[in-house]
Coordinates of C-alpha atoms in Angstrom, one line a residue:
M1 CA 0.0 0.0 0.0
V2 CA 1.4 3.4 -0.9
S3 CA 1.2 6.2 1.6
T4 CA 0.0 9.5 0.2
S5 CA -0.2 13.1 1.3
N6 CA -3.5 15.0 1.5
N7 CA -3.0 16.1 -2.1
G8 CA -2.9 12.6 -3.4
E9 CA 0.8 12.5 -4.3
P10 CA 2.5 9.3 -3.4
R11 CA 5.3 9.5 -0.7
N12 CA 8.2 7.8 -2.3
A13 CA 10.8 8.6 0.4
Q14 CA 11.7 5.0 0.9
N15 CA 12.4 4.3 -2.8
T16 CA 15.9 5.9 -2.8
L17 CA 16.9 5.6 0.9
E18 CA 19.9 4.2 2.5
K19 CA 19.9 2.9 6.1
D20 CA 22.2 4.1 8.9
C21 CA 22.1 1.0 11.2
T22 CA 23.6 2.8 14.2
L23 CA 20.8 5.1 14.8
G24 CA 18.0 3.4 12.9
V25 CA 18.0 6.4 10.6
V26 CA 17.1 6.2 6.9
S27 CA 18.7 9.0 4.9
H28 CA 19.0 10.1 1.2
P29 CA 22.4 10.0 -0.5
L30 CA 23.5 13.5 -0.1
N31 CA 25.2 13.6 -3.6
T32 CA 21.8 13.0 -5.4
L33 CA 19.2 14.8 -3.5
K34 CA 18.8 18.2 -1.8
R35 CA 19.1 18.2 1.9
K36 CA 15.8 17.5 3.6
L37 CA 14.7 19.5 6.7
I38 CA 11.9 19.4 9.2
L39 CA 10.5 22.5 11.0
G40 CA 9.7 21.7 14.6
L41 CA 7.0 23.8 16.4
D42 CA 6.3 23.7 20.1
I43 CA 3.1 25.6 21.1
G44 CA 3.2 25.8 24.9
T45 CA 1.4 27.6 27.6
S46 CA 4.4 29.7 28.6
S47 CA 6.1 30.1 25.1
V48 CA 6.0 29.2 21.5
R49 CA 9.3 27.8 20.1
A50 CA 10.5 26.6 16.7
A51 CA 13.7 25.2 15.1
L52 CA 14.9 23.4 12.0
Y53 CA 16.0 19.7 12.3
D54 CA 17.8 17.3 10.0
V55 CA 16.6 13.9 9.0
R56 CA 18.5 12.4 12.0
G57 CA 16.2 14.5 14.3
D58 CA 19.1 16.7 15.3
M59 CA 18.4 20.4 15.9
M60 CA 20.2 23.1 14.0
T61 CA 20.7 25.1 17.3
K62 CA 21.2 28.5 15.6
T63 CA 17.8 28.3 14.2
L64 CA 16.0 28.0 17.6
V65 CA 13.6 30.8 18.4
K66 CA 11.4 31.4 21.4
N67 CA 8.6 33.8 22.1
E68 CA 7.5 33.8 25.7
R69 CA 3.9 34.4 26.9
R70 CA 1.7 33.7 29.8
L71 CA -1.9 32.7 30.0
T72 CA -4.1 35.3 31.9
T73 CA -5.2 34.1 35.4
T74 CA -8.3 35.3 37.1
E75 CA -9.2 35.3 40.8
D76 CA -11.9 32.8 40.2
G77 CA -9.6 30.2 38.8
G78 CA -9.4 31.1 35.1
A79 CA -6.4 30.4 32.9
E80 CA -7.0 31.7 29.4
I81 CA -5.6 33.5 26.4
D82 CA -7.3 35.3 23.5
A83 CA -7.4 33.0 20.5
E84 CA -6.4 35.6 17.9
V85 CA -3.5 36.8 20.1
A86 CA -2.3 33.2 20.6
F87 CA -2.5 32.5 16.8
R88 CA -0.5 35.7 16.0
Q89 CA 2.2 34.5 18.5
V90 CA 2.5 31.2 16.5
V91 CA 2.7 33.2 13.2
R92 CA 5.4 35.4 14.7
T93 CA 7.4 32.4 15.8
I94 CA 7.3 30.9 12.3
D95 CA 8.3 34.3 10.9
D96 CA 11.2 34.2 13.3
V97 CA 12.5 30.7 12.5
I98 CA 12.2 31.3 8.8
S99 CA 14.4 34.4 9.3
A100 CA 16.8 32.7 11.6
S101 CA 17.4 29.9 9.1
A102 CA 17.7 32.1 6.0
D103 CA 21.3 30.9 5.3
V104 CA 20.6 27.2 6.1
E105 CA 20.4 25.3 2.8
G106 CA 17.9 22.7 2.3
E107 CA 14.2 22.0 1.6
I108 CA 11.7 22.0 4.4
T109 CA 9.6 19.0 3.5
H110 CA 7.5 18.7 6.7
V111 CA 6.4 20.6 9.8
A112 CA 6.0 18.7 13.0
T113 CA 4.0 20.3 15.8
C114 CA 3.4 19.6 19.5
A115 CA 1.0 21.6 21.5
F116 CA -0.3 21.9 25.1
W117 CA -2.9 19.3 26.0
H118 CA -6.4 19.8 27.3
S119 CA -7.1 23.3 25.8
L120 CA -10.6 24.2 24.7
I121 CA -12.0 27.0 22.4
G122 CA -15.3 27.5 20.7
V123 CA -15.8 28.6 17.1
D124 CA -19.0 29.6 15.2
G125 CA -20.2 28.6 11.8
K126 CA -18.0 31.3 10.2
E127 CA -14.9 29.8 12.1
R128 CA -14.6 32.8 14.4
A129 CA -13.7 32.2 18.0
T130 CA -16.6 32.5 20.4
T131 CA -14.6 32.0 23.5
K132 CA -11.1 32.5 24.9
V133 CA -8.7 29.5 24.8
F134 CA -9.1 27.9 28.2
G135 CA -6.0 26.0 29.4
W136 CA -5.8 22.9 31.5
G137 CA -5.2 25.0 34.6
D138 CA -8.6 26.7 34.3
T139 CA -10.6 25.4 37.3
R140 CA -13.8 27.6 37.0
S141 CA -15.7 24.4 36.0
R142 CA -14.7 22.6 39.2
E143 CA -18.2 22.5 40.7
L144 CA -19.5 20.8 37.5
T145 CA -17.5 17.6 38.1
D146 CA -20.1 16.5 40.7
V147 CA -22.8 16.9 38.1
L148 CA -20.9 14.4 35.9
R149 CA -20.5 12.0 38.8
R150 CA -24.2 12.0 39.4
K151 CA -25.0 11.3 35.8
L152 CA -22.3 8.9 34.8
D153 CA -20.3 6.1 36.4
E154 CA -16.9 7.8 36.8
S155 CA -15.0 4.6 37.0
K156 CA -16.4 3.2 33.8
T157 CA -16.1 6.5 32.0
H158 CA -12.4 6.8 33.2
N159 CA -11.6 3.3 31.8
R160 CA -13.1 4.2 28.4
T161 CA -11.7 7.6 28.0
G162 CA -8.6 7.5 30.2
A163 CA -9.6 10.7 32.0
R164 CA -11.2 11.3 35.4
F165 CA -13.9 13.9 35.9
H166 CA -12.0 17.0 36.5
S167 CA -11.9 20.7 35.5
S168 CA -8.8 20.2 33.3
F169 CA -10.8 18.2 30.8
W170 CA -13.6 19.2 28.4
P171 CA -16.7 17.6 29.9
A172 CA -16.7 19.8 32.9
K173 CA -15.7 22.9 31.0
L174 CA -18.5 22.4 28.4
L175 CA -21.1 22.1 31.2
W176 CA -19.7 25.2 32.9
L177 CA -19.9 27.2 29.6
K178 CA -23.4 26.0 28.9
K179 CA -24.5 27.1 32.4
K180 CA -22.5 30.3 32.7
F181 CA -22.6 31.6 29.1
P182 CA -25.7 30.0 27.4
D183 CA -25.8 32.5 24.5
V184 CA -22.2 31.9 23.6
Y185 CA -22.7 28.1 23.9
E186 CA -25.6 28.3 21.4
Q187 CA -23.6 30.4 19.0
T188 CA -20.7 27.8 19.0
D189 CA -20.7 25.4 16.1
R190 CA -17.6 23.4 17.1
W191 CA -15.4 22.9 20.1
L192 CA -11.6 22.6 19.4
S193 CA -8.3 22.4 21.0
M194 CA -6.0 25.4 20.5
S195 CA -3.9 23.4 18.0
D196 CA -7.1 22.6 16.0
F197 CA -7.9 26.3 15.9
I198 CA -4.4 27.1 14.5
A199 CA -4.9 24.4 11.9
L200 CA -8.3 25.9 10.9
K201 CA -6.5 29.3 10.3
L202 CA -3.5 27.9 8.5
F203 CA -5.1 25.0 6.4
G204 CA -8.8 25.5 6.5
T205 CA -9.4 22.2 8.5
S206 CA -9.8 21.5 12.2
D207 CA -9.0 17.8 11.9
T208 CA -7.2 16.6 15.0
S209 CA -4.8 13.8 15.9
V210 CA -5.8 10.9 18.1
S211 CA -3.1 12.4 20.5
M212 CA -4.9 15.7 20.9
A213 CA -8.3 14.2 20.9
S214 CA -7.4 11.7 23.7
G215 CA -6.5 14.6 25.9
T216 CA -10.0 16.0 25.9
G217 CA -11.5 13.5 28.2
L218 CA -14.1 12.8 25.5
L219 CA -12.5 10.2 23.3
D220 CA -12.9 6.4 23.7
I221 CA -9.2 5.6 23.7
R222 CA -9.8 2.0 22.5
K223 CA -12.3 2.5 19.8
L224 CA -10.7 5.9 18.8
E225 CA -14.1 7.7 18.5
W226 CA -15.9 10.3 20.5
D227 CA -17.7 8.7 23.5
P228 CA -21.5 8.4 23.0
E229 CA -22.4 8.4 26.6
L230 CA -20.5 11.7 27.4
M231 CA -21.9 13.3 24.2
K232 CA -25.4 12.4 25.4
V233 CA -25.0 13.9 28.8
L234 CA -23.3 17.0 27.3
R235 CA -26.0 17.2 24.5
I236 CA -23.5 17.6 21.8
K237 CA -23.0 15.6 18.5
A238 CA -19.8 14.4 16.8
S239 CA -20.3 17.2 14.3
N240 CA -19.7 19.7 17.2
L241 CA -16.3 18.2 17.7
P242 CA -13.1 18.1 15.5
T243 CA -12.8 15.2 13.1
V244 CA -10.2 12.6 14.2
T245 CA -7.8 12.0 11.3
P246 CA -8.4 8.6 9.9
T247 CA -4.7 7.8 9.6
D248 CA -1.5 8.9 11.4
D249 CA 0.2 10.0 8.3
K250 CA -2.4 12.5 7.2
T251 CA -0.8 15.9 6.3
F252 CA -2.0 19.3 5.2
R253 CA -0.9 22.2 3.2
L254 CA -0.9 25.9 3.9
F255 CA -3.5 28.4 2.6
P256 CA -2.1 30.5 -0.4
K257 CA -2.1 33.5 2.0
Y258 CA 0.5 31.8 4.2
L259 CA 2.4 30.3 1.3
K260 CA 3.0 33.9 0.1
R261 CA 4.2 34.9 3.6
W262 CA 6.5 31.8 3.9
P263 CA 7.6 30.8 0.4
R264 CA 10.1 28.5 1.9
L265 CA 7.2 26.3 3.1
E266 CA 5.6 26.0 -0.3
N267 CA 6.2 22.2 -0.5
A268 CA 6.0 21.5 3.3
E269 CA 3.5 19.0 4.5
W270 CA 2.1 19.7 8.0
F271 CA 1.3 16.9 10.4
P272 CA -1.5 17.5 12.9
A273 CA -0.2 18.5 16.3
V274 CA 0.6 15.9 18.9
A275 CA 0.4 16.6 22.5
D276 CA 3.5 18.1 24.1
G277 CA 3.5 15.6 27.0
A278 CA 3.5 12.7 24.6
A279 CA 6.1 14.3 22.5
N280 CA 8.3 14.8 25.5
N281 CA 8.4 11.1 26.3
I282 CA 9.7 10.4 22.8
G283 CA 12.2 13.2 22.9
V284 CA 13.9 11.9 26.0
G285 CA 13.8 8.3 24.7
C286 CA 11.1 6.9 27.0
V287 CA 9.1 4.7 24.7
T288 CA 8.8 1.3 26.3
K289 CA 7.2 0.0 29.4
T290 CA 10.5 -0.2 31.2
K291 CA 11.3 3.5 31.0
A292 CA 9.4 6.3 32.8
A293 CA 9.8 10.0 32.0
L294 CA 9.6 12.3 34.9
M295 CA 9.2 15.9 33.8
V296 CA 9.1 19.2 35.9
G297 CA 8.4 22.3 34.0
T298 CA 5.9 24.8 35.3
S299 CA 3.8 21.8 36.2
G300 CA 4.9 18.2 36.5
A301 CA 4.2 14.8 35.1
M302 CA 5.4 11.2 35.2
R303 CA 4.6 9.0 32.1
V304 CA 5.2 5.7 30.5
T305 CA 4.8 5.2 26.7
Y306 CA 4.6 1.9 25.0
S307 CA 3.2 0.2 21.8
G308 CA 0.0 -1.6 22.3
Q309 CA -3.4 -1.1 24.0
P310 CA -4.4 0.6 27.3
P311 CA -4.3 -1.5 30.4
E312 CA -7.5 -3.6 30.9
R313 CA -8.1 -1.6 34.1
I314 CA -6.6 1.9 34.3
P315 CA -5.5 2.7 37.9
S316 CA -7.8 5.2 39.5
G317 CA -5.2 7.9 40.1
L318 CA -3.7 7.9 36.6
W319 CA -4.8 9.1 33.1
C320 CA -4.2 7.1 29.9
Y321 CA -4.1 8.8 26.4
R322 CA -2.9 8.1 23.0
I323 CA 0.3 9.1 21.1
D324 CA -1.0 7.6 17.9
R325 CA -2.8 4.5 16.8
K326 CA 0.1 2.2 17.7
R327 CA 1.1 3.7 21.1
V328 CA -0.5 4.7 24.5
I329 CA 0.8 6.9 27.2
I330 CA -0.1 6.4 30.9
G331 CA 0.8 8.4 33.9
G332 CA -0.1 11.3 36.2
A333 CA 0.2 15.0 36.3
L334 CA 0.9 17.6 39.0
S335 CA -0.4 21.1 38.8
D336 CA 2.5 22.4 41.0
G337 CA 6.0 21.9 39.8
G338 CA 8.5 24.6 38.8
G339 CA 5.6 27.1 39.1
L340 CA 5.5 26.5 42.8
Y341 CA 9.3 26.9 43.2
H342 CA 9.1 30.2 41.3
W343 CA 6.1 31.4 43.5
L344 CA 8.0 30.5 46.7
K345 CA 11.1 32.4 45.6
E346 CA 9.0 35.4 44.8
K347 CA 6.9 35.4 48.0
L348 CA 9.8 34.5 50.3
K349 CA 12.1 37.1 48.5
I350 CA 15.0 34.7 47.7
P351 CA 15.4 35.0 44.0
D352 CA 19.1 33.9 43.9
D353 CA 18.9 30.3 42.6
R354 CA 22.6 29.7 43.4
R355 CA 22.1 30.7 47.0
I356 CA 19.1 28.3 47.4
E357 CA 20.9 25.4 45.7
A358 CA 23.9 25.9 48.0
E359 CA 21.8 26.1 51.2
L360 CA 19.6 23.1 50.2
K361 CA 22.8 21.0 49.5
K362 CA 23.9 21.5 53.1
R363 CA 20.6 20.4 54.8
N364 CA 19.6 17.0 55.9
P365 CA 16.5 15.4 54.4
A366 CA 13.2 16.5 56.0
A367 CA 15.1 17.9 59.1
H368 CA 12.8 21.1 59.0
R369 CA 9.8 19.0 60.4
L370 CA 7.4 20.7 58.0
T371 CA 4.7 19.1 55.9
V372 CA 3.7 20.8 52.7
L373 CA 0.7 19.9 50.6
P374 CA 1.6 21.2 47.1
F375 CA -1.8 22.0 45.8
F376 CA -1.4 25.7 45.4
A377 CA -2.6 25.4 41.8
G378 CA -5.0 22.7 42.7
E379 CA -4.8 18.8 42.5
R380 CA -4.8 16.5 39.6
S381 CA -3.1 13.1 40.1
T382 CA -3.6 11.1 42.1
G383 CA -6.7 12.2 44.0
Y384 CA -8.2 14.7 41.5
N385 CA -9.7 16.6 44.4
E386 CA -11.2 19.8 43.0
G387 CA -11.2 21.4 46.5
A388 CA -7.7 20.7 47.4
S389 CA -5.5 23.7 48.3
G390 CA -1.9 24.3 49.3
A391 CA -0.8 24.1 52.9
I392 CA 2.4 24.5 55.0
L393 CA 2.0 22.6 58.3
G394 CA 4.3 22.5 61.3
T395 CA 6.0 25.9 61.2
H396 CA 7.8 27.0 64.4
S397 CA 9.9 29.9 65.5
S398 CA 13.1 28.6 64.0
T399 CA 11.6 27.9 60.5
D400 CA 13.3 29.9 57.8
A401 CA 12.6 30.5 54.1
I402 CA 15.0 27.8 52.9
D403 CA 13.1 25.2 55.2
I404 CA 9.9 26.1 53.4
V405 CA 11.4 25.8 50.0
Q406 CA 13.1 22.5 50.9
A407 CA 9.8 21.1 52.3
A408 CA 7.9 22.1 49.2
L409 CA 10.3 20.5 46.8
E410 CA 10.3 17.3 48.8
S411 CA 6.5 17.3 48.8
V412 CA 6.5 17.4 45.0
A413 CA 8.8 14.4 45.1
Y414 CA 6.3 12.6 47.4
R415 CA 3.5 13.2 44.9
F416 CA 5.6 11.8 42.2
A417 CA 6.1 8.7 44.3
E418 CA 2.4 8.3 44.6
I419 CA 2.1 8.4 40.8
F420 CA 5.0 6.0 40.4
D421 CA 3.4 3.4 42.8
Q422 CA 0.3 3.3 40.6
I423 CA 2.3 3.2 37.4
S424 CA 4.2 0.2 38.8
S425 CA 1.0 -1.7 39.1
V426 CA 0.7 -1.8 35.3
C427 CA 4.3 -1.3 34.0
A428 CA 7.6 -2.8 35.2
V429 CA 9.7 0.3 35.2
K430 CA 13.4 -0.2 35.4
E431 CA 14.7 3.2 34.4
I432 CA 13.6 6.8 35.2
I433 CA 14.6 9.7 32.9
A434 CA 14.2 13.2 34.3
S435 CA 13.7 16.3 32.2
G436 CA 12.2 19.7 32.2
G437 CA 13.5 23.2 32.8
A438 CA 12.9 23.2 36.6
L439 CA 15.2 20.1 37.0
Q440 CA 17.7 21.4 34.6
G441 CA 18.0 24.4 36.8
S442 CA 18.1 22.5 40.1
P443 CA 20.4 19.5 40.5
V444 CA 19.5 19.4 44.2
W445 CA 15.8 18.9 43.4
T446 CA 16.7 16.1 41.0
Q447 CA 18.8 14.4 43.6
M448 CA 15.9 14.8 46.2
I449 CA 13.6 12.9 43.8
A450 CA 16.2 10.1 43.3
D451 CA 16.5 9.8 47.1
V452 CA 12.8 9.7 47.7
F453 CA 12.3 7.0 45.1
G454 CA 15.4 5.2 46.2
R455 CA 16.2 4.9 42.5
N456 CA 18.9 6.2 40.2
L457 CA 17.8 8.9 37.7
T458 CA 19.2 10.0 34.4
R459 CA 18.7 13.6 33.3
P460 CA 19.6 13.7 29.6
D461 CA 21.4 16.5 27.9
S462 CA 18.4 16.9 25.5
H463 CA 17.0 20.3 25.0
E464 CA 13.5 21.1 23.7
A465 CA 12.6 17.5 24.2
S466 CA 9.0 17.9 23.3
M467 CA 9.8 19.5 19.9
R468 CA 12.4 16.8 19.3
G469 CA 9.8 14.1 20.1
A470 CA 7.3 15.6 17.6
V471 CA 10.1 15.7 14.9
L472 CA 11.1 12.1 15.6
L473 CA 7.5 10.9 15.3
A474 CA 7.2 12.7 12.0
L475 CA 10.5 11.1 10.7
E476 CA 9.2 7.7 11.7
T477 CA 5.8 8.3 9.9
T478 CA 7.6 9.4 6.7
G479 CA 10.0 6.4 6.7
R480 CA 13.1 8.4 7.4
I481 CA 13.8 6.5 10.6
N482 CA 12.6 2.9 11.2
K483 CA 11.2 3.1 14.8
I484 CA 11.4 5.7 17.4
E485 CA 12.2 2.8 19.9
E486 CA 15.5 2.3 18.0
I487 CA 16.6 5.9 18.7
P488 CA 19.0 5.7 21.8
T489 CA 18.1 7.7 24.9
P490 CA 20.3 10.9 24.9
S491 CA 23.3 10.7 27.3
G492 CA 23.2 12.9 30.4
K493 CA 24.0 13.3 34.0
Q494 CA 23.4 10.4 36.4
F495 CA 21.9 10.9 39.9
S496 CA 22.6 8.0 42.1
A497 CA 20.1 7.5 44.9
D498 CA 21.5 7.9 48.4
R499 CA 19.7 5.0 50.1
S500 CA 20.6 6.1 53.5
R501 CA 18.2 9.0 53.0
K502 CA 15.3 6.7 51.8
A503 CA 14.2 5.7 55.3
V504 CA 14.1 9.3 56.4
Y505 CA 12.0 10.3 53.4
A506 CA 9.8 7.3 53.8
A507 CA 8.8 8.5 57.3
A508 CA 8.3 12.1 56.0
R509 CA 6.2 10.8 53.1
K510 CA 4.0 8.9 55.7
R511 CA 3.4 12.2 57.5
H512 CA 2.6 13.7 54.1
Q513 CA 0.1 11.0 53.4
E514 CA -1.6 11.5 56.7
A515 CA -1.9 15.2 56.2
Y516 CA -3.3 14.6 52.7
K517 CA -6.0 12.3 54.2
L518 CA -7.0 15.0 56.7
L519 CA -7.3 17.5 53.8
I520 CA -9.5 15.2 51.8
D521 CA -11.8 14.4 54.8
R522 CA -12.1 18.2 55.5
E523 CA -13.0 18.9 51.9
K524 CA -15.7 16.2 51.8

């Protein structure tokens, strides 16, 4: 069977390819063909980034561009951005990477995109935005999760869709919009992810990948179709949702307007966006059941990716999504990660990272006698308690700012340990790969996590892991590499667990669990 692009032209990349057995890379003879390049695009909540990559999946570092931004937060729990503003940020980033790569020879044949999961935006019949783009951290729909629990069996729905009832997913947000803004709800023709809206503007289609669709909380992750029971409760039809691409190799071409703006992308085929979390696992080489990726950026997540089907029974504290039709990704997410560290430094007026690292390095584990519940941005895994809030317990007259920071970072490690316990019930993890800007900036925090787990960690020297993962997935789909599983995990720094600290942390983690139970009982 011949794979084709969306314009019907056959992809014949494999006809004249030679194999590089060391990396599992398939490449064109350089003396007969023009160098092929891929443009990587990472659409995140805190920035939009782009760079050019070669057919080995190696970034051309001088082409990397980054435009920072932040979602607007509101006192009632909102986390949103104007759709047109967000789209212009993407356009500007593509402008910038085209400019930065002007002297890089080669043809850009494909564009591989990753984008933040769980976003939601409405559009009307004329494809105009009817709402802001709501991020996963928007909790204004939190009270509607109880409505879903009354109308549906959460355990069965979770096992079908891979998602618990929570404000980070679409079902609660759609109920909230219908209740709070009925006129807007009625005007809305389709509900999309942010990446689908961008596709609508660039290509004229809002087709979505199974990766992005699985993060909505509305997709049956085994049948790969929108869940009928949820649609019935929400009173929406499949036509109100994006079309899930029928194959993983579906691609799109730019509107003439943007071809004129970016002539270098004239022949480029665009893959639908994959989720940034899924792409991150690929980018750091975690693509089997034996490897777990632990990422701490603004938020945090621990995930395992593998080829095959979802577990027969998904553990209650975890989510399970899709990367593509061949692979699933299972794990848990924390709302508080590097964002909590940044917030503490700001509030406690200790902005000097070097000073914090030096002080933390001197201190014994959990010697501060504090217990922190790291839910300042709410709770996702493992309890999905919409009413959870942050707390610092056990302060006394000798408590100082570094004590609080240390206890907070340790508490995030305890939450990761809770996720890992549930992952271990379905996957035999032998290796943990750590990544993310927060851990890159704090070797001490990375070491804490290793000591809490009692397991060695590796922190690869891979930058822009999510963008790299999207590019590697595109290279596999086009036949330029055989399998992403054959790409070696990038080398990096090793963090050996200090097992003498594990018992101390185990006792502190037990106190943390007891405080967590008290919080849950109070909120019930």
